[in-house]
């Protein structure tokens, strides 16, 4: 029913824009990763694999990448552990308070990411809210130093930030489960526990996969929380990229790391898309 | 070959139906496929000025696709549409003087009833005074003036249907397309709307193409019925003709009840199980359609002159109020369905009678995919 | 809290769930509560219990020109980004819904990628583009960055709306003589009013809050998050709590507004299918 002119009119402008401002920059990043920097701090447009070689050779790069993935994995697990039961409670037991509670989960997302990370910093610091509270009630004599400037602080903050992201797709998946399936399962003699593990959980897997992907990918690329709360032991891969693009002035090497991250993220997305498809039955 | 005869008959009936008048719409050899899926095959059909034509078919027969091609929402894979001297299928939907009443009505939820009806005139940039008076008239005609300021969600299904009609007719189209407009209404309202729609069409004198899967609705309303089956026209004829003289076994079965009798002609005599009757037909196998109401329960032992008579056992009786349907086994496994005006009670052995002239020859309807 | 089940086992299960959920809510709201509480704390950030409740930090804030300049910058950026994202995101949704063209899958993935891609990658790749093109970094480059990244939001929201839109609506409009342009403005857009407003609000707030992309595209003028970032590095004062509290309150107003609009829209839509 839509004419060719209509289709062209809606397709071409976004296609051109996206090509110039998304596709082209990614390709440029790819190009940069083969270039190098001269002594006089200019970009040399010669093509070689030196940057990728360095990534493999220098321990700190791939070790940091592994540590980032480990941090992201912990964030993902904690977000799911916090988010799934919350979503399940809201979807199945919250009754008429469902909408209100749902909004309550969303609202923290409207508070600036930066501000929430900063708030954690004021809570976890050696003169922060938590330590002074513990001393105030005489649980500790000296401030607990491991709370701030540690991977712990980064994982805690990122879990706080990405739990709602993990919650949202899980909740959506649970809401899509027809309630008569649960009734049918009870009717056929399954206990509530059996009903959950045999009916509800399998049907919610696409939501879990989507939520896990969100939490993992977004926390993997984070560089602000580590800068703010991580300390030297909480440094993540993006912090290295930031310094390569800043003070260290080695854009090509930074581009190589970024491009590896891009590949990692895209392959994760493709993988999770497959997984979601496999577990969706509608 | 069966198919060639089919289209010959179609062309002939079409010409008869539109006798003397130049057709308003000429559909020529239209075909449509979606990928490998063939939906319409070589459809040719004329629609006369002021005619109420029904396209009748089961779901999946391609009737809605044909309507959408006429409206311009789909492009035919082959064939042409002509409205007078104008090649209709080359025009976008908004330049065709054809309007549609949609199955779901498709009233715009964000506009009031009045604004819905005025929509076509507004986009055509008619003067505001003209819009007001024409919209008023149209609402008057469908008895909905009182609801002019309501939103479509606030009125009932039957009322929405009238608004959809008014919204289409206010543009004075040359042809109105109706896509199962009554299917969402309950049975009583539906019968009432059938009558109203028909008289409205007479009043405005615009050609209607009405799509339905309900053969009874088609019979009640139409000047002509085009029976569509698996993307091909099975028969195009007036309701009386298509009922009384169905061209094919499918047409006979789809429109009303019938008994299909598979017989063998030899030497001017049809032999069908235990039944025989004379017929001026060439030798070979033949298929006949015999309507249940053309068979009657006979009294006495002597056959009426010129009638075929057979004895049978009643297997099932279904009471329908004014009439009763009786299934009678007549030996050799042959089952005849008989419609009688009431039998008075349970029956066992009966004598049946029918006139050979009522057993109409029909063509086989081959399976189509 | 009313629990809707009577089965004893279910109730004990849901009691456990209830406690868990309450704990998660506490975890989600603890930093926000601390943030707001300490914006009134005379003794600076941290230290328990809070001392000398005061509005001083708000007074300092209102006299703080750089903050307000950055707020203004952020509003400008968010508005411009919203316009760009909708201008290209709405047609992109229509294209994904209705047009078939080679490379459509790639196009879809590309448009939606920034939604989930860490901001650093979007920011850096654009930085390289602007560097190669010789574009000077400014608020304009941030607008282009936000506008491009947030097309994904507009497209997802509007595409979801299109899936629910009855195609017969637009057909009826064409049928009644409206051309494609008229149909778009008179039927398509009003029917997509909720997703479009929702996308606009979301884009606006996401842009106001965005820091990862802006971090790399910033010129001389700061956006609010970057201004806050700069101050955090220099040492923290409750003034930041104060400005965050104010923004939080504005966000709440926006949420309530949006929620009401949606509830009204949904009840109207339910009436339509009655």
mmCIF file of C-alpha atoms in Angstrom, chain A residues 22-176:
data_model
loop_
_atom_site.group_PDB
_atom_site.id
_atom_site.type_symbol
_atom_site.label_atom_id
_atom_site.label_comp_id
_atom_site.label_asym_id
_atom_site.label_seq_id
_atom_site.Cartn_x
_atom_site.Cartn_y
_atom_site.Cartn_z
ATOM 1 C CA UNK A 22 27.511 5.602 13.066
ATOM 2 C CA UNK A 23 28.869 3.357 10.325
ATOM 3 C CA UNK A 24 31.587 5.740 9.183
ATOM 4 C CA UNK A 25 32.928 6.380 12.730
ATOM 5 C CA UNK A 26 33.094 2.646 13.446
ATOM 6 C CA UNK A 27 34.983 2.098 10.204
ATOM 7 C CA UNK A 28 37.250 4.989 11.077
ATOM 8 C CA UNK A 29 37.931 3.396 14.440
ATOM 9 C CA UNK A 30 38.869 0.248 12.585
ATOM 10 C CA UNK A 31 41.273 2.225 10.344
ATOM 11 C CA UNK A 32 42.811 4.064 13.273
ATOM 12 C CA UNK A 33 43.613 0.772 14.962
ATOM 13 C CA UNK A 34 46.133 0.022 12.199
ATOM 14 C CA UNK A 35 47.824 3.403 12.288
ATOM 15 C CA UNK A 36 50.517 4.622 14.697
ATOM 16 C CA UNK A 37 51.875 7.711 16.402
ATOM 17 C CA UNK A 38 55.203 9.238 15.436
ATOM 18 C CA UNK A 39 57.841 10.721 17.768
ATOM 19 C CA UNK A 40 56.485 14.184 17.016
ATOM 20 C CA UNK A 41 53.012 13.151 18.261
ATOM 21 C CA UNK A 42 51.317 12.986 14.852
ATOM 22 C CA UNK A 43 49.248 10.149 13.481
ATOM 23 C CA UNK A 44 51.104 8.050 10.906
ATOM 24 C CA UNK A 45 48.761 6.543 8.336
ATOM 25 C CA UNK A 46 50.754 3.378 7.729
ATOM 26 C CA UNK A 47 48.915 0.094 7.942
ATOM 27 C CA UNK A 48 50.171 -2.628 10.254
ATOM 28 C CA UNK A 49 49.123 -4.916 13.081
ATOM 29 C CA UNK A 50 51.563 -3.450 15.603
ATOM 30 C CA UNK A 51 48.763 -2.229 17.921
ATOM 31 C CA UNK A 52 47.049 -5.590 18.063
ATOM 32 C CA UNK A 53 50.442 -7.206 18.638
ATOM 33 C CA UNK A 54 51.032 -4.921 21.578
ATOM 34 C CA UNK A 55 47.678 -5.822 23.099
ATOM 35 C CA UNK A 56 48.704 -9.445 23.175
ATOM 36 C CA UNK A 57 52.282 -8.770 24.273
ATOM 37 C CA UNK A 58 51.750 -6.311 27.121
ATOM 38 C CA UNK A 59 50.221 -8.053 30.135
ATOM 39 C CA UNK A 60 48.421 -5.054 31.581
ATOM 40 C CA UNK A 61 46.055 -4.755 28.600
ATOM 41 C CA UNK A 62 44.622 -8.241 28.490
ATOM 42 C CA UNK A 63 44.812 -8.630 32.256
ATOM 43 C CA UNK A 64 42.745 -5.482 32.670
ATOM 44 C CA UNK A 65 40.335 -6.729 30.050
ATOM 45 C CA UNK A 66 39.932 -9.998 31.951
ATOM 46 C CA UNK A 67 39.478 -8.122 35.221
ATOM 47 C CA UNK A 68 36.837 -5.912 33.593
ATOM 48 C CA UNK A 69 35.001 -8.986 32.371
ATOM 49 C CA UNK A 70 35.196 -10.499 35.847
ATOM 50 C CA UNK A 71 33.781 -7.303 37.374
ATOM 51 C CA UNK A 72 31.054 -7.202 34.708
ATOM 52 C CA UNK A 73 30.239 -10.865 35.353
ATOM 53 C CA UNK A 74 29.842 -10.237 39.080
ATOM 54 C CA UNK A 75 27.662 -7.196 38.388
ATOM 55 C CA UNK A 76 25.529 -9.316 36.052
ATOM 56 C CA UNK A 77 25.060 -12.099 38.578
ATOM 57 C CA UNK A 78 24.222 -9.744 41.429
ATOM 58 C CA UNK A 79 21.815 -7.753 39.236
ATOM 59 C CA UNK A 80 20.001 -10.949 38.291
ATOM 60 C CA UNK A 81 19.937 -12.210 41.876
ATOM 61 C CA UNK A 82 18.451 -8.907 42.995
ATOM 62 C CA UNK A 83 16.314 -8.244 39.913
ATOM 63 C CA UNK A 84 14.712 -11.605 39.205
ATOM 64 C CA UNK A 85 12.936 -12.205 42.543
ATOM 65 C CA UNK A 86 11.893 -8.552 42.546
ATOM 66 C CA UNK A 87 10.377 -8.914 39.078
ATOM 67 C CA UNK A 88 8.734 -12.184 40.076
ATOM 68 C CA UNK A 89 7.273 -10.651 43.222
ATOM 69 C CA UNK A 90 5.926 -7.640 41.328
ATOM 70 C CA UNK A 91 4.477 -9.663 38.499
ATOM 71 C CA UNK A 92 2.830 -12.417 40.541
ATOM 72 C CA UNK A 93 2.229 -11.152 44.069
ATOM 73 C CA UNK A 94 1.983 -7.367 44.049
ATOM 74 C CA UNK A 95 -1.712 -7.290 43.149
ATOM 75 C CA UNK A 96 -3.028 -3.804 42.571
ATOM 76 C CA UNK A 97 0.208 -2.196 43.788
ATOM 77 C CA UNK A 98 1.987 -3.575 40.736
ATOM 78 C CA UNK A 99 2.058 -0.369 38.688
ATOM 79 C CA UNK A 100 3.170 1.763 41.608
ATOM 80 C CA UNK A 101 6.006 -0.593 42.547
ATOM 81 C CA UNK A 102 7.051 -0.835 38.918
ATOM 82 C CA UNK A 103 7.374 2.941 38.774
ATOM 83 C CA UNK A 104 9.380 2.808 41.997
ATOM 84 C CA UNK A 105 11.921 0.536 40.318
ATOM 85 C CA UNK A 106 12.173 2.901 37.350
ATOM 86 C CA UNK A 107 12.533 6.135 39.306
ATOM 87 C CA UNK A 108 16.185 5.624 40.361
ATOM 88 C CA UNK A 109 17.008 5.456 36.646
ATOM 89 C CA UNK A 110 15.964 9.097 36.434
ATOM 90 C CA UNK A 111 18.608 10.117 38.916
ATOM 91 C CA UNK A 112 21.830 10.865 37.109
ATOM 92 C CA UNK A 113 24.185 7.931 36.876
ATOM 93 C CA UNK A 114 27.028 10.171 37.942
ATOM 94 C CA UNK A 115 25.149 11.448 40.946
ATOM 95 C CA UNK A 116 24.303 7.967 42.161
ATOM 96 C CA UNK A 117 27.925 6.851 41.810
ATOM 97 C CA UNK A 118 28.899 9.970 43.740
ATOM 98 C CA UNK A 119 26.318 9.180 46.410
ATOM 99 C CA UNK A 120 27.912 5.764 46.904
ATOM 100 C CA UNK A 121 31.226 7.476 47.279
ATOM 101 C CA UNK A 122 29.848 9.620 50.101
ATOM 102 C CA UNK A 123 28.428 6.489 51.699
ATOM 103 C CA UNK A 124 31.506 4.268 51.430
ATOM 104 C CA UNK A 125 34.347 6.742 52.168
ATOM 105 C CA UNK A 126 36.509 6.484 55.292
ATOM 106 C CA UNK A 127 34.674 9.514 56.705
ATOM 107 C CA UNK A 128 31.575 8.539 54.785
ATOM 108 C CA UNK A 129 28.076 7.809 56.012
ATOM 109 C CA UNK A 130 28.551 4.088 56.506
ATOM 110 C CA UNK A 131 31.830 4.223 58.412
ATOM 111 C CA UNK A 132 30.710 7.044 60.683
ATOM 112 C CA UNK A 133 27.457 5.199 61.301
ATOM 113 C CA UNK A 134 29.313 2.005 62.251
ATOM 114 C CA UNK A 135 31.507 3.963 64.666
ATOM 115 C CA UNK A 136 28.495 5.869 65.989
ATOM 116 C CA UNK A 137 26.826 2.620 67.025
ATOM 117 C CA UNK A 138 30.188 1.268 68.219
ATOM 118 C CA UNK A 139 30.344 -1.646 65.832
ATOM 119 C CA UNK A 140 33.806 -0.629 64.633
ATOM 120 C CA UNK A 141 36.535 1.504 66.115
ATOM 121 C CA UNK A 142 38.353 2.411 62.900
ATOM 122 C CA UNK A 143 36.928 3.102 59.468
ATOM 123 C CA UNK A 144 36.750 0.086 57.144
ATOM 124 C CA UNK A 145 39.156 1.022 54.362
ATOM 125 C CA UNK A 146 38.245 -1.688 51.859
ATOM 126 C CA UNK A 147 34.840 -0.123 51.256
ATOM 127 C CA UNK A 148 36.005 2.620 48.905
ATOM 128 C CA UNK A 149 38.659 2.628 46.166
ATOM 129 C CA UNK A 150 38.338 -1.086 45.559
ATOM 130 C CA UNK A 151 36.767 -3.456 43.041
ATOM 131 C CA UNK A 152 34.135 -4.021 45.757
ATOM 132 C CA UNK A 153 33.004 -0.401 45.486
ATOM 133 C CA UNK A 154 32.863 -0.627 41.701
ATOM 134 C CA UNK A 155 30.849 -3.857 41.719
ATOM 135 C CA UNK A 156 28.468 -2.498 44.354
ATOM 136 C CA UNK A 157 27.861 0.767 42.487
ATOM 137 C CA UNK A 158 27.458 -0.867 39.097
ATOM 138 C CA UNK A 159 25.092 -3.452 40.585
ATOM 139 C CA UNK A 160 23.043 -0.602 41.997
ATOM 140 C CA UNK A 161 22.941 1.065 38.591
ATOM 141 C CA UNK A 162 22.223 -1.993 36.442
ATOM 142 C CA UNK A 163 19.745 -3.889 38.660
ATOM 143 C CA UNK A 164 16.814 -1.935 37.171
ATOM 144 C CA UNK A 165 18.178 -2.689 33.675
ATOM 145 C CA UNK A 166 18.202 -6.400 34.486
ATOM 146 C CA UNK A 167 14.795 -6.131 36.124
ATOM 147 C CA UNK A 168 12.977 -4.529 33.165
ATOM 148 C CA UNK A 169 13.202 -7.299 30.528
ATOM 149 C CA UNK A 170 12.661 -10.017 33.149
ATOM 150 C CA UNK A 171 9.530 -8.279 34.369
ATOM 151 C CA UNK A 172 8.297 -7.845 30.787
ATOM 152 C CA UNK A 173 8.857 -11.555 30.117
ATOM 153 C CA UNK A 174 7.037 -12.571 33.309
ATOM 154 C CA UNK A 175 4.136 -10.271 32.484
ATOM 155 C CA UNK A 176 3.748 -11.999 29.126
#
